[in-house]
Amino acid sequence: MSKSKSQEAIEREHRYGAHNYDPIPVVIERGEGVFVWDVQGKKYYDFLSAYSALNQGHCHPKIMKAFMEQAQKLTLTSRAFYNDCLGEFEEFITKFFGYDKVLPMNTGVEGVETALKLCRKWAYQKKGILADKAKIIVCGGNFHGRTITVVGFSCDADAKNDFGPYTQGFISIPYNNIDALEKAIEDANVAGFLVEPIQGEAGVIVPDEGYIAKAYKLCKAKNVLFIADEIQTGLGRTGKMLCCDHENVHPHILILGKALSGGTIPVSAVLADDEIMLCIKPGEHGSTYGGNPLAAKVSIAALEVLRDEHLPENAERLGKILLNELKSIKHDMIQLVRGKGLFCAMVIKAPPPPKGGSSRVTSLSAESPSFGGGGEASPSGGRGAIDVCLALKENGLLAKPTHKDIIRFAPPLIITEEQLMECIGIIKRTIASF
Ligand SMILES: Cc1ncc(COP(=O)(O)O)c(C=O)c1O
């Protein structure tokens, strides 16, 4: 029997690509708005939105227009020269978010690295910390990307193990714990506090109301920079343009990425005022592609779409419906549901361990034939988060577990109420089938 197009594509990736991801067995060929189509022509709701890089939906016409127009004119000049787009983007984004300056990069983790470097420069040049003594506080359960420095202060064994030695100068405290911050910040060498206003990869961990505002206040009182990683939570996802807006906090350093380019090319940005940003001088930091004209034009369009189509407001309104509906599902597999805006998670209870087997919910190993392309149910009872996601896929909705037992639901913010209700129907029917 000849192989399906999907099988062929999956096997090819598996054969020639590094095994650093373990995708759901669906091969996507086309995307438009909230939908994607696989190579067999089957249509799905995209409920992951490329980890919130597609807040504006797939191939948004306005963003694509900006992309196509600029792509035919000028894509890259390097920062050895000026280009006629970067200044326009810089003015636009700084006014949009209320900062003096922006430093554009590409991937999210480069934005994080930039913020950390900026914080250290500021520590030595402005705060007066002695050379090489600066410390930055981070939170347990964080996810800020994949560089050696950043995985060095992760507590996720998969992200961290066997990548040492790690970068020094970070203090990890429990997330959502003001007392821990209050204690750690007493150290006069602390220069910054890096935090996700909601921890996305950890499983949409929403801190207590007031945590972000209290943390910001503490930082301000101690002359410590409050650095918000809004790469996943920002740009409308949680029902405000920035998640920090829920608590009226204006971070000293703001990191954006993902949806900043509406899912086209990697664009990240770090925003700060002159007092901080001008600590970095020519030659001290940069990136070949950072601030390229294509990124500049696409990002302006991506931000305009968020603003003009009121996507944060849509996320706020529809997010309430999504959360309430998910909470209303009664099933013994569901441990809990949480979220804010169109950023929700369902925690699936660990199934009982198979007789004589391991107690893991499922094997997500890239070496496992089940997940290298077969898409069969998990080996441990068929009731794990991965099994729910595989069933959702069959029913036309794409989502993927994070941390093996948590399903994140994060559709594009352009989703309509009617579409959302259809998706909720799919989720309800799928859960009921277990
Ligand atoms: C909060 C947060 N920070 C940083 C990153 C890293 O972004 P990138 O994968 O573009 O490097 C991510 C990616 O998921 C993220 O969610």
CSV table of C-alpha atoms and ligand atoms in Angstrom, one decimal:
chain,number,residue,atom,x,y,z
A,1,MET,CA,0.0,0.0,0.0
A,2,SER,CA,1.4,3.4,-0.9
A,3,LYS,CA,2.2,5.8,1.9
A,4,SER,CA,-0.1,8.8,2.4
A,5,LYS,CA,1.3,12.3,1.8
A,6,SER,CA,1.2,12.9,5.6
A,7,GLN,CA,3.2,9.8,6.4
A,8,GLU,CA,5.8,10.6,3.8
A,9,ALA,CA,6.2,14.2,5.1
A,10,ILE,CA,6.4,12.9,8.7
A,11,GLU,CA,8.9,10.2,7.9
A,12,ARG,CA,11.1,12.6,6.0
A,13,GLU,CA,11.2,15.1,8.9
A,14,HIS,CA,12.0,12.3,11.2
A,15,ARG,CA,14.7,10.9,8.9
A,16,TYR,CA,16.5,14.2,8.1
A,17,GLY,CA,15.6,16.6,10.9
A,18,ALA,CA,16.9,16.7,14.5
A,19,HIS,CA,14.6,15.1,16.9
A,20,ASN,CA,14.2,18.2,19.1
A,21,TYR,CA,10.4,18.4,18.6
A,22,ASP,CA,7.7,15.8,18.8
A,23,PRO,CA,4.8,17.1,16.7
A,24,ILE,CA,1.2,15.8,16.6
A,25,PRO,CA,0.9,13.8,13.4
A,26,VAL,CA,-0.7,16.3,11.2
A,27,VAL,CA,1.0,17.9,8.2
A,28,ILE,CA,-0.2,21.4,7.5
A,29,GLU,CA,-0.2,22.8,4.0
A,30,ARG,CA,-2.2,26.0,4.2
A,31,GLY,CA,-3.5,28.5,6.7
A,32,GLU,CA,-6.1,31.2,6.6
A,33,GLY,CA,-7.5,33.1,9.6
A,34,VAL,CA,-8.3,30.6,12.4
A,35,PHE,CA,-8.0,27.6,10.1
A,36,VAL,CA,-5.3,25.4,8.7
A,37,TRP,CA,-5.6,22.6,6.1
A,38,ASP,CA,-3.5,19.4,6.0
A,39,VAL,CA,-2.0,17.8,2.9
A,40,GLN,CA,-5.2,15.7,2.5
A,41,GLY,CA,-7.3,18.8,2.5
A,42,LYS,CA,-8.8,18.3,6.0
A,43,LYS,CA,-9.6,21.6,7.7
A,44,TYR,CA,-8.8,22.3,11.4
A,45,TYR,CA,-9.2,25.1,13.9
A,46,ASP,CA,-5.7,26.1,15.0
A,47,PHE,CA,-6.0,26.3,18.8
A,48,LEU,CA,-2.3,26.8,19.5
A,49,SER,CA,-1.6,29.8,17.1
A,50,ALA,CA,2.1,28.9,16.9
A,51,TYR,CA,2.4,29.5,20.6
A,52,SER,CA,0.6,32.8,20.3
A,53,ALA,CA,2.7,34.1,17.3
A,54,LEU,CA,-0.5,34.0,15.2
A,55,ASN,CA,-2.7,36.2,17.3
A,56,GLN,CA,-3.8,38.0,14.1
A,57,GLY,CA,-4.6,34.6,12.4
A,58,HIS,CA,-2.9,32.9,9.5
A,59,CYS,CA,-1.9,35.0,6.5
A,60,HIS,CA,-3.8,38.1,7.7
A,61,PRO,CA,-4.4,40.1,4.4
A,62,LYS,CA,-3.1,43.4,5.8
A,63,ILE,CA,0.0,41.9,7.2
A,64,MET,CA,0.6,39.9,4.0
A,65,LYS,CA,0.1,43.0,1.9
A,66,ALA,CA,2.8,44.8,3.9
A,67,PHE,CA,5.0,41.8,3.7
A,68,MET,CA,4.6,41.3,-0.1
A,69,GLU,CA,5.1,45.0,-0.9
A,70,GLN,CA,8.3,45.3,1.2
A,71,ALA,CA,9.6,41.9,0.1
A,72,GLN,CA,9.7,43.1,-3.5
A,73,LYS,CA,11.5,46.3,-2.6
A,74,LEU,CA,14.1,45.8,0.1
A,75,THR,CA,14.4,43.0,2.7
A,76,LEU,CA,17.8,43.5,4.4
A,77,THR,CA,20.5,46.2,4.5
A,78,SER,CA,22.4,45.3,7.7
A,79,ARG,CA,22.8,47.9,10.3
A,80,ALA,CA,25.9,49.2,8.8
A,81,PHE,CA,23.6,51.5,6.9
A,82,TYR,CA,20.3,53.2,7.6
A,83,ASN,CA,17.1,52.0,5.9
A,84,ASP,CA,14.0,54.0,5.3
A,85,CYS,CA,11.7,51.6,7.3
A,86,LEU,CA,13.4,51.1,10.7
A,87,GLY,CA,12.9,54.6,12.0
A,88,GLU,CA,9.2,54.4,11.1
A,89,PHE,CA,8.9,51.2,13.0
A,90,GLU,CA,10.8,52.6,16.0
A,91,GLU,CA,8.7,55.6,16.2
A,92,PHE,CA,5.5,53.6,15.8
A,93,ILE,CA,6.3,51.0,18.4
A,94,THR,CA,7.7,53.3,21.1
A,95,LYS,CA,4.7,55.6,20.8
A,96,PHE,CA,2.4,52.5,20.8
A,97,PHE,CA,3.8,51.2,24.1
A,98,GLY,CA,5.0,54.5,25.7
A,99,TYR,CA,8.8,54.1,25.8
A,100,ASP,CA,11.7,56.3,24.7
A,101,LYS,CA,13.5,53.6,22.7
A,102,VAL,CA,13.3,50.2,21.1
A,103,LEU,CA,16.0,47.6,20.3
A,104,PRO,CA,14.8,45.2,17.6
A,105,MET,CA,16.0,41.6,17.5
A,106,ASN,CA,14.6,38.5,15.8
A,107,THR,CA,13.6,35.5,18.0
A,108,GLY,CA,12.1,35.8,21.4
A,109,VAL,CA,15.0,34.5,23.3
A,110,GLU,CA,17.3,37.1,21.6
A,111,GLY,CA,14.9,39.6,23.1
A,112,VAL,CA,15.3,38.1,26.5
A,113,GLU,CA,19.1,38.0,26.1
A,114,THR,CA,19.0,41.6,25.1
A,115,ALA,CA,17.0,42.6,28.1
A,116,LEU,CA,19.4,40.7,30.4
A,117,LYS,CA,22.4,42.4,28.8
A,118,LEU,CA,20.7,45.8,29.1
A,119,CYS,CA,19.9,45.2,32.7
A,120,ARG,CA,23.5,44.3,33.5
A,121,LYS,CA,24.9,47.4,31.7
A,122,TRP,CA,22.5,49.5,33.6
A,123,ALA,CA,23.5,47.8,36.9
A,124,TYR,CA,27.2,48.8,36.4
A,125,GLN,CA,26.8,52.1,34.7
A,126,LYS,CA,23.8,53.6,36.6
A,127,LYS,CA,23.1,51.6,39.8
A,128,GLY,CA,26.8,51.4,40.7
A,129,ILE,CA,27.0,47.6,41.2
A,130,LEU,CA,30.6,46.5,41.3
A,131,ALA,CA,32.0,44.7,38.2
A,132,ASP,CA,30.6,41.2,37.6
A,133,LYS,CA,28.5,41.3,40.8
A,134,ALA,CA,25.1,42.0,39.2
A,135,LYS,CA,22.3,39.5,39.9
A,136,ILE,CA,19.0,39.1,38.2
A,137,ILE,CA,16.0,37.4,39.9
A,138,VAL,CA,14.0,34.9,37.9
A,139,CYS,CA,11.1,32.7,38.8
A,140,GLY,CA,10.7,28.9,39.2
A,141,GLY,CA,8.7,27.4,36.3
A,142,ASN,CA,9.9,30.1,33.9
A,143,PHE,CA,10.3,29.7,30.2
A,144,HIS,CA,12.2,32.4,28.4
A,145,GLY,CA,13.7,30.4,25.5
A,146,ARG,CA,16.6,28.1,24.7
A,147,THR,CA,20.0,29.8,24.8
A,148,ILE,CA,22.6,28.5,27.3
A,149,THR,CA,22.1,31.5,29.6
A,150,VAL,CA,18.3,31.2,29.6
A,151,VAL,CA,18.1,27.4,30.1
A,152,GLY,CA,20.7,27.8,32.8
A,153,PHE,CA,18.1,29.4,35.0
A,154,SER,CA,15.3,27.2,33.9
A,155,CYS,CA,14.1,24.4,36.3
A,156,ASP,CA,12.8,22.2,33.5
A,157,ALA,CA,15.1,19.2,33.4
A,158,ASP,CA,14.4,18.6,29.6
A,159,ALA,CA,15.4,22.2,28.8
A,160,LYS,CA,18.4,22.3,31.0
A,161,ASN,CA,20.1,18.9,31.7
A,162,ASP,CA,23.4,18.2,30.0
A,163,PHE,CA,23.7,21.8,28.7
A,164,GLY,CA,26.0,23.1,31.5
A,165,PRO,CA,28.1,24.8,32.6
A,166,TYR,CA,25.6,27.6,33.0
A,167,THR,CA,25.8,31.4,33.2
A,168,GLN,CA,26.2,32.9,36.7
A,169,GLY,CA,24.3,35.8,38.3
A,170,PHE,CA,20.8,34.5,38.5
A,171,ILE,CA,18.7,33.9,41.6
A,172,SER,CA,15.6,31.7,41.2
A,173,ILE,CA,12.6,32.3,43.5
A,174,PRO,CA,9.2,30.7,43.5
A,175,TYR,CA,6.7,32.3,41.1
A,176,ASN,CA,3.7,34.1,42.5
A,177,ASN,CA,5.4,34.6,45.9
A,178,ILE,CA,5.9,38.2,47.0
A,179,ASP,CA,7.6,37.3,50.2
A,180,ALA,CA,10.3,35.4,48.3
A,181,LEU,CA,10.8,38.4,46.1
A,182,GLU,CA,10.9,40.8,49.0
A,183,LYS,CA,13.6,38.7,50.6
A,184,ALA,CA,15.7,38.2,47.5
A,185,ILE,CA,15.5,41.8,46.5
A,186,GLU,CA,17.3,42.8,49.7
A,187,ASP,CA,20.6,41.8,48.1
A,188,ALA,CA,22.1,45.1,47.0
A,189,ASN,CA,23.6,43.5,43.9
A,190,VAL,CA,20.2,42.7,42.5
A,191,ALA,CA,19.7,44.6,39.3
A,192,GLY,CA,16.6,43.1,37.8
A,193,PHE,CA,13.6,40.9,38.2
A,194,LEU,CA,12.6,38.9,35.0
A,195,VAL,CA,9.1,37.6,35.0
A,196,GLU,CA,6.3,36.3,32.8
A,197,PRO,CA,3.1,38.0,33.9
A,198,ILE,CA,1.4,34.6,33.2
A,199,GLN,CA,3.7,31.6,32.8
A,200,GLY,CA,2.7,30.2,29.4
A,201,GLU,CA,4.9,27.2,28.8
A,202,ALA,CA,4.6,26.1,32.4
A,203,GLY,CA,0.9,25.6,31.7
A,204,VAL,CA,-0.8,29.0,31.7
A,205,ILE,CA,-0.1,29.6,35.4
A,206,VAL,CA,-2.0,32.8,36.3
A,207,PRO,CA,-0.5,34.4,39.4
A,208,ASP,CA,-2.7,35.9,42.2
A,209,GLU,CA,-4.3,39.2,41.4
A,210,GLY,CA,-2.0,42.0,42.5
A,211,TYR,CA,1.2,39.9,42.2
A,212,ILE,CA,2.5,41.8,39.2
A,213,ALA,CA,1.7,45.2,40.7
A,214,LYS,CA,3.2,44.4,44.1
A,215,ALA,CA,6.4,43.0,42.4
A,216,TYR,CA,6.7,46.1,40.3
A,217,LYS,CA,6.3,48.3,43.4
A,218,LEU,CA,9.0,46.4,45.2
A,219,CYS,CA,11.3,46.7,42.3
A,220,LYS,CA,10.8,50.4,42.1
A,221,ALA,CA,11.4,50.9,45.7
A,222,LYS,CA,14.7,49.0,45.6
A,223,ASN,CA,15.9,50.5,42.3
A,224,VAL,CA,15.6,47.1,40.5
A,225,LEU,CA,14.5,46.9,36.9
A,226,PHE,CA,11.2,45.1,36.5
A,227,ILE,CA,11.6,43.2,33.2
A,228,ALA,CA,8.4,41.7,31.7
A,229,ASP,CA,8.7,38.9,29.2
A,230,GLU,CA,5.5,39.4,27.3
A,231,ILE,CA,6.6,37.4,24.3
A,232,GLN,CA,3.7,35.0,24.8
A,233,THR,CA,1.3,36.9,27.0
A,234,GLY,CA,1.6,40.3,25.2
A,235,LEU,CA,-0.1,41.6,22.1
A,236,GLY,CA,-3.7,41.0,23.1
A,237,ARG,CA,-3.5,37.4,24.2
A,238,THR,CA,-4.8,37.8,27.7
A,239,GLY,CA,-7.5,40.4,27.0
A,240,LYS,CA,-5.3,43.6,27.2
A,241,MET,CA,-2.6,44.7,24.8
A,242,LEU,CA,-0.1,43.7,27.5
A,243,CYS,CA,-0.8,41.3,30.3
A,244,CYS,CA,0.9,43.9,32.7
A,245,ASP,CA,-1.9,46.3,31.7
A,246,HIS,CA,-4.3,44.2,33.8
A,247,GLU,CA,-2.5,45.7,36.8
A,248,ASN,CA,-1.5,49.0,35.3
A,249,VAL,CA,2.1,48.2,35.4
A,250,HIS,CA,4.5,49.8,32.9
A,251,PRO,CA,7.6,47.6,33.0
A,252,HIS,CA,11.1,49.2,33.0
A,253,ILE,CA,12.0,46.8,30.3
A,254,LEU,CA,9.4,45.2,28.0
A,255,ILE,CA,10.2,42.2,25.8
A,256,LEU,CA,7.9,41.4,22.9
A,257,GLY,CA,8.2,38.7,20.1
A,258,LYS,CA,6.0,36.1,18.4
A,259,ALA,CA,2.8,38.0,17.3
A,260,LEU,CA,4.9,41.1,16.7
A,261,SER,CA,5.2,39.9,13.1
A,262,GLY,CA,1.8,38.3,12.9
A,263,GLY,CA,3.4,34.9,12.2
A,264,THR,CA,5.5,35.9,9.2
A,265,ILE,CA,9.2,36.2,10.2
A,266,PRO,CA,10.9,36.2,13.6
A,267,VAL,CA,10.7,39.7,15.1
A,268,SER,CA,11.3,40.6,18.7
A,269,ALA,CA,11.8,43.9,20.4
A,270,VAL,CA,13.0,45.2,23.7
A,271,LEU,CA,11.5,48.5,24.9
A,272,ALA,CA,12.9,50.8,27.6
A,273,ASP,CA,13.5,54.5,28.4
A,274,ASP,CA,16.7,56.4,27.6
A,275,GLU,CA,18.1,56.0,31.1
A,276,ILE,CA,18.3,52.3,30.5
A,277,MET,CA,18.5,51.9,26.7
A,278,LEU,CA,21.3,54.4,26.2
A,279,CYS,CA,23.6,52.3,28.4
A,280,ILE,CA,24.3,50.2,25.3
A,281,LYS,CA,26.6,52.0,22.8
A,282,PRO,CA,27.5,51.2,19.2
A,283,GLY,CA,29.2,47.9,18.8
A,284,GLU,CA,28.1,46.5,22.2
A,285,HIS,CA,25.1,44.6,21.0
A,286,GLY,CA,23.3,43.8,17.7
A,287,SER,CA,22.1,41.3,15.2
A,288,THR,CA,22.5,41.0,11.4
A,289,TYR,CA,18.7,40.7,10.8
A,290,GLY,CA,17.6,42.8,13.8
A,291,GLY,CA,15.7,45.9,12.5
A,292,ASN,CA,15.6,44.8,8.9
A,293,PRO,CA,13.1,46.7,6.7
A,294,LEU,CA,10.9,43.7,6.0
A,295,ALA,CA,10.5,43.1,9.8
A,296,ALA,CA,9.9,46.8,10.3
A,297,LYS,CA,7.0,47.0,7.8
A,298,VAL,CA,5.4,43.7,8.9
A,299,SER,CA,5.5,44.6,12.5
A,300,ILE,CA,3.8,48.0,12.0
A,301,ALA,CA,1.0,46.2,10.1
A,302,ALA,CA,0.8,43.5,12.8
A,303,LEU,CA,0.4,46.0,15.6
A,304,GLU,CA,-2.1,48.0,13.6
A,305,VAL,CA,-4.2,44.9,13.1
A,306,LEU,CA,-4.2,44.2,16.8
A,307,ARG,CA,-5.3,47.8,17.5
A,308,ASP,CA,-7.7,48.4,14.6
A,309,GLU,CA,-9.5,45.1,14.9
A,310,HIS,CA,-9.8,45.4,18.7
A,311,LEU,CA,-8.2,42.0,19.2
A,312,PRO,CA,-7.4,42.5,22.9
A,313,GLU,CA,-11.0,43.4,23.5
A,314,ASN,CA,-12.1,40.3,21.5
A,315,ALA,CA,-9.8,38.1,23.6
A,316,GLU,CA,-11.2,39.6,26.8
A,317,ARG,CA,-14.8,39.0,25.8
A,318,LEU,CA,-14.4,35.6,24.2
A,319,GLY,CA,-11.9,34.5,26.7
A,320,LYS,CA,-14.5,34.7,29.4
A,321,ILE,CA,-16.8,32.5,27.4
A,322,LEU,CA,-14.1,30.0,26.7
A,323,LEU,CA,-13.0,29.8,30.4
A,324,ASN,CA,-16.6,29.4,31.6
A,325,GLU,CA,-17.4,26.8,29.0
A,326,LEU,CA,-14.3,24.8,29.7
A,327,LYS,CA,-15.0,25.0,33.4
A,328,SER,CA,-18.5,23.7,32.9
A,329,ILE,CA,-17.2,20.4,31.4
A,330,LYS,CA,-17.6,17.7,34.0
A,331,HIS,CA,-15.4,14.7,33.5
A,332,ASP,CA,-13.2,12.7,35.8
A,333,MET,CA,-10.2,13.2,33.5
A,334,ILE,CA,-10.2,17.0,34.1
A,335,GLN,CA,-8.2,18.1,37.1
A,336,LEU,CA,-8.7,21.8,36.6
A,337,VAL,CA,-9.1,24.6,34.1
A,338,ARG,CA,-7.5,28.1,34.3
A,339,GLY,CA,-6.7,31.0,32.1
A,340,LYS,CA,-7.1,34.7,31.2
A,341,GLY,CA,-8.3,36.0,27.9
A,342,LEU,CA,-7.9,33.6,25.0
A,343,PHE,CA,-5.1,31.8,26.9
A,344,CYS,CA,-6.5,28.8,28.8
A,345,ALA,CA,-5.3,25.5,30.0
A,346,MET,CA,-6.9,22.2,31.0
A,347,VAL,CA,-5.0,20.0,33.3
A,348,ILE,CA,-5.6,16.3,32.6
A,349,LYS,CA,-5.3,14.0,35.6
A,350,ALA,CA,-2.6,11.4,35.3
A,351,PRO,CA,-4.1,8.1,34.4
A,352,PRO,CA,-3.5,5.2,36.8
A,353,PRO,CA,-0.1,3.6,36.0
A,354,PRO,CA,-0.3,0.6,33.7
A,355,LYS,CA,0.3,-2.7,35.5
A,356,GLY,CA,4.0,-3.2,35.9
A,357,GLY,CA,4.7,-0.1,33.8
A,358,SER,CA,5.8,3.5,34.4
A,359,SER,CA,3.5,6.1,35.9
A,360,ARG,CA,4.1,8.7,33.2
A,361,VAL,CA,1.1,10.1,31.5
A,362,THR,CA,2.5,9.3,28.1
A,363,SER,CA,5.7,8.9,26.3
A,364,LEU,CA,6.4,11.9,24.2
A,365,SER,CA,9.8,10.7,23.3
A,366,ALA,CA,10.7,11.6,19.7
A,367,GLU,CA,12.0,8.0,19.4
A,368,SER,CA,8.6,6.6,20.2
A,369,PRO,CA,7.1,5.2,17.0
A,370,SER,CA,3.6,6.2,18.3
A,371,PHE,CA,4.6,9.9,18.2
A,372,GLY,CA,7.1,9.8,15.4
A,373,GLY,CA,4.2,9.7,13.0
A,374,GLY,CA,1.7,7.0,13.9
A,375,GLY,CA,-0.5,9.1,16.1
A,376,GLU,CA,-1.8,6.2,18.1
A,377,ALA,CA,-3.0,6.6,21.6
A,378,SER,CA,-0.4,6.9,24.4
A,379,PRO,CA,0.9,3.7,25.9
A,380,SER,CA,-0.5,4.4,29.4
A,381,GLY,CA,-4.1,3.9,29.2
A,382,GLY,CA,-5.0,6.2,26.4
A,383,ARG,CA,-6.3,8.9,28.7
A,384,GLY,CA,-3.5,11.3,28.8
A,385,ALA,CA,-3.4,14.9,27.5
A,386,ILE,CA,-1.8,13.7,24.3
A,387,ASP,CA,-4.7,11.3,23.7
A,388,VAL,CA,-7.1,14.1,24.1
A,389,CYS,CA,-5.1,16.2,21.6
A,390,LEU,CA,-5.0,13.3,19.1
A,391,ALA,CA,-8.8,12.9,19.5
A,392,LEU,CA,-9.3,16.7,19.1
A,393,LYS,CA,-7.2,16.5,15.9
A,394,GLU,CA,-9.5,13.8,14.6
A,395,ASN,CA,-12.4,16.1,15.4
A,396,GLY,CA,-10.9,19.1,13.6
A,397,LEU,CA,-9.1,21.1,16.3
A,398,LEU,CA,-5.4,21.3,16.8
A,399,ALA,CA,-3.8,21.7,20.3
A,400,LYS,CA,-0.8,20.2,21.9
A,401,PRO,CA,0.1,19.3,25.5
A,402,THR,CA,2.6,21.3,27.4
A,403,HIS,CA,4.4,19.4,30.3
A,404,LYS,CA,2.6,16.2,29.2
A,405,ASP,CA,-0.5,16.7,31.2
A,406,ILE,CA,-1.7,20.2,30.3
A,407,ILE,CA,-3.5,21.2,27.2
A,408,ARG,CA,-3.2,24.9,26.2
A,409,PHE,CA,-6.1,26.4,24.4
A,410,ALA,CA,-5.0,29.6,22.6
A,411,PRO,CA,-6.8,30.3,19.3
A,412,PRO,CA,-6.0,33.3,17.1
A,413,LEU,CA,-7.6,36.4,18.6
A,414,ILE,CA,-9.6,37.0,15.4
A,415,ILE,CA,-11.8,34.1,16.2
A,416,THR,CA,-15.6,34.9,16.2
A,417,GLU,CA,-18.0,34.0,18.9
A,418,GLU,CA,-19.7,31.5,16.4
A,419,GLN,CA,-16.4,29.9,15.6
A,420,LEU,CA,-15.5,29.7,19.3
A,421,MET,CA,-18.8,28.0,20.2
A,422,GLU,CA,-18.1,25.5,17.4
A,423,CYS,CA,-14.7,24.8,19.0
A,424,ILE,CA,-16.2,24.5,22.4
A,425,GLY,CA,-18.6,22.0,21.0
A,426,ILE,CA,-15.7,20.0,19.5
A,427,ILE,CA,-13.8,20.1,22.9
A,428,LYS,CA,-16.9,19.0,24.8
A,429,ARG,CA,-17.7,16.1,22.4
A,430,THR,CA,-14.1,15.0,22.4
A,431,ILE,CA,-13.8,14.9,26.2
A,432,ALA,CA,-17.2,13.1,26.5
A,433,SER,CA,-15.8,10.4,24.2
A,434,PHE,CA,-13.3,9.3,26.8
B,1,LIG,C1,7.5,33.7,27.5
B,1,LIG,C2,8.5,33.3,26.4
B,1,LIG,N1,9.7,33.9,26.4
B,1,LIG,C3,10.6,33.6,25.4
B,1,LIG,C4,10.2,32.6,24.4
B,1,LIG,C5,11.2,32.3,23.4
B,1,LIG,O1,10.8,32.7,22.1
B,1,LIG,P1,11.5,32.1,20.8
B,1,LIG,O2,11.1,30.7,20.7
B,1,LIG,O3,11.0,33.0,19.7
B,1,LIG,O4,13.0,32.3,21.0
B,1,LIG,C6,9.0,32.0,24.5
B,1,LIG,C7,8.6,31.0,23.5
B,1,LIG,O5,7.7,30.2,23.7
B,1,LIG,C8,8.1,32.4,25.5
B,1,LIG,O6,6.9,31.8,25.6
